[in-house]
């Protein structure tokens, strides 16, 4: 598969889109230092991120970005109960168009857990492929690291996604990092990996 480079013009368009998304959010808060998410998951933020609170549908995860959502984002799930979805979708008048939602079940196998994030990132019509799954320790628990290749439908930008997932006492804890494959992802990954290494379940 040929992966097009993110040209200067395309990068500018993506940046504008990211700024527009930020402007459309009700709250943008700069965060750094130790952060505790919903009283469940603690991480140490070395490089400052922006926490976004959307005006629309409330999601079971937090969203952070440094450059704007079209250029990079973290999604953080601080404890999903068995039987709950990793994402919320608005009700649709046409049920045939409602995307499948990724529902966590306690005791899922690694490939099943990875498939949850494949579903999540394809919900907007993106083409998604799992490229890697490996065992790791995340937040002090045995878990997995996964990688996805995502092609966005509206601009055909290729995104790399890295995710870390662990289950503790029947609850799911996860973090994913997504950014354009060339440039942004590689540049941001070391900082994200440092953040991941600091994660602890309370």
XYZ file of C-alpha atoms in Angstrom:
202
model
C 0.000 0.000 0.000
C 1.431 3.385 -0.969
C 1.152 5.943 1.817
C 1.004 9.543 0.544
C 3.180 12.092 2.296
C 1.457 14.837 4.246
C 2.279 17.819 2.060
C 2.609 21.371 3.391
C -0.786 22.283 1.914
C -2.422 19.175 3.393
C -0.774 19.811 6.747
C -2.094 23.363 6.749
C -5.608 22.137 5.972
C -5.393 19.593 8.764
C -4.148 22.246 11.201
C -7.039 24.549 10.341
C -9.462 21.679 10.886
C -7.867 20.926 14.248
C -8.188 24.540 15.380
C -11.835 24.561 14.306
C -12.506 21.458 16.380
C -10.835 23.030 19.397
C -12.915 26.184 18.980
C -16.088 24.116 18.914
C -15.424 22.592 22.328
C -16.948 24.067 25.449
C -13.770 23.729 27.513
C -10.077 23.498 26.628
C -7.862 23.160 29.711
C -4.076 22.968 29.643
C -2.900 20.127 31.864
C 0.486 19.010 33.153
C 1.871 17.204 36.177
C -0.023 14.421 37.918
C -3.566 13.886 36.655
C -6.227 11.590 38.084
C -8.992 10.617 35.679
C -12.410 10.165 37.273
C -10.755 9.052 40.472
C -9.617 5.791 38.846
C -6.468 6.219 36.734
C -3.436 8.385 37.528
C -0.871 9.520 34.942
C 2.104 11.869 35.075
C 1.990 14.439 32.266
C 5.488 15.580 31.274
C 4.690 17.639 28.186
C 1.578 19.790 28.488
C -1.612 18.578 26.804
C -5.014 20.173 26.319
C -8.016 18.401 27.822
C -11.155 18.834 25.715
C -14.747 18.786 26.931
C -17.113 18.515 23.965
C -20.455 20.282 23.853
C -22.164 17.231 22.376
C -22.526 13.613 23.418
C -20.735 12.670 26.635
C -18.181 9.925 26.064
C -16.788 7.343 28.513
C -13.250 8.524 27.731
C -11.265 11.741 28.068
C -9.775 13.400 24.982
C -6.451 15.261 25.069
C -4.560 16.959 22.239
C -1.426 19.033 21.768
C -1.748 20.298 18.199
C -5.494 19.891 17.508
C -7.631 16.777 17.060
C -6.795 16.328 13.383
C -3.078 16.266 14.190
C -2.918 14.253 17.398
C -5.114 12.978 20.178
C -5.101 10.789 23.230
C -8.185 8.923 24.384
C -8.118 7.640 27.950
C -10.589 5.136 29.451
C -10.341 5.118 33.274
C -12.344 2.003 34.067
C -15.054 0.592 31.778
C -17.444 -1.885 33.371
C -18.159 -5.240 31.765
C -21.101 -4.807 29.393
C -20.391 -1.116 28.744
C -19.379 0.390 25.402
C -16.110 2.200 24.789
C -18.014 4.937 22.967
C -21.408 6.613 22.977
C -23.309 7.165 19.732
C -26.239 9.465 19.123
C -29.593 7.770 18.442
C -30.321 7.450 14.736
C -33.716 7.555 13.044
C -32.329 5.011 10.600
C -31.072 2.080 12.655
C -29.359 0.612 9.600
C -26.875 3.500 9.685
C -26.062 3.221 13.392
C -22.442 2.049 13.710
C -21.579 -1.048 15.694
C -20.326 -0.050 19.114
C -17.405 -1.773 20.847
C -18.745 -3.389 24.038
C -16.277 -4.620 26.632
C -16.813 -7.984 28.320
C -14.677 -9.085 31.244
C -12.217 -11.837 30.340
C -11.885 -11.008 26.635
C -8.918 -12.498 24.754
C -6.220 -10.121 23.407
C -7.489 -10.298 19.814
C -11.023 -9.531 21.018
C -9.791 -6.505 22.951
C -7.901 -5.259 19.890
C -11.070 -5.670 17.822
C -12.880 -3.269 20.167
C -10.537 -0.471 19.081
C -10.764 -1.516 15.438
C -14.533 -0.964 15.734
C -14.097 2.314 17.583
C -11.782 3.880 15.000
C -13.910 2.655 12.086
C -17.139 4.156 13.477
C -16.704 7.322 11.369
C -16.230 5.309 8.158
C -12.442 5.094 8.384
C -10.672 2.051 6.965
C -8.884 0.335 9.864
C -6.372 -2.502 9.994
C -4.763 -4.047 13.075
C -1.031 -4.250 12.413
C 0.374 -5.408 15.758
C -0.656 -6.956 19.075
C 1.841 -7.779 21.827
C 1.723 -8.420 25.588
C 2.843 -5.578 27.892
C 2.376 -4.322 31.418
C 0.055 -1.310 31.504
C -0.922 0.556 34.666
C 0.661 -2.192 36.750
C -1.418 -4.947 35.137
C -0.725 -7.524 32.450
C -2.245 -6.216 29.247
C -1.524 -5.611 25.597
C -0.150 -3.020 23.224
C -1.807 -2.731 19.836
C -1.166 -0.778 16.678
C -3.669 0.228 14.018
C -3.425 1.816 10.594
C -6.377 4.146 10.003
C -7.288 5.903 6.748
C -9.728 8.770 7.303
C -12.543 8.893 4.738
C -12.802 12.674 4.292
C -9.162 13.446 3.471
C -7.494 10.005 3.096
C -4.825 10.930 5.649
C -3.128 7.823 7.036
C -3.079 7.728 10.835
C -1.031 5.486 13.072
C -2.684 4.486 16.326
C -0.921 2.952 19.319
C -2.976 1.613 22.199
C -2.365 0.180 25.647
C -5.054 -1.928 27.314
C -5.386 -3.784 30.624
C -8.158 -5.362 32.652
C -8.357 -5.217 36.433
C -11.123 -6.779 38.494
C -13.399 -6.971 35.471
C -12.854 -3.337 34.392
C -11.078 -2.060 31.295
C -8.361 0.606 31.414
C -6.983 1.883 28.127
C -5.161 4.693 26.349
C -4.809 5.267 22.616
C -2.631 7.756 20.747
C -3.406 8.707 17.141
C -1.622 11.030 14.720
C -0.762 11.246 11.000
C 1.611 8.414 10.234
C 4.442 10.475 8.778
C 5.943 13.087 11.054
C 3.437 13.782 13.805
C 3.079 10.223 15.140
C 6.799 9.521 15.385
C 7.467 12.918 16.921
C 4.839 12.543 19.625
C 5.231 8.862 20.479
C 8.161 9.122 22.976
C 6.238 11.580 25.157
C 3.155 9.373 25.043
C 5.183 6.302 25.980
C 6.561 8.166 29.017
C 3.004 9.055 30.033
C 1.914 5.431 29.574
C 4.790 4.211 31.743
C 3.536 6.433 34.578
C -0.062 5.124 34.509
C -1.375 3.618 37.725
C -4.837 2.346 38.696
C -6.100 3.753 41.997
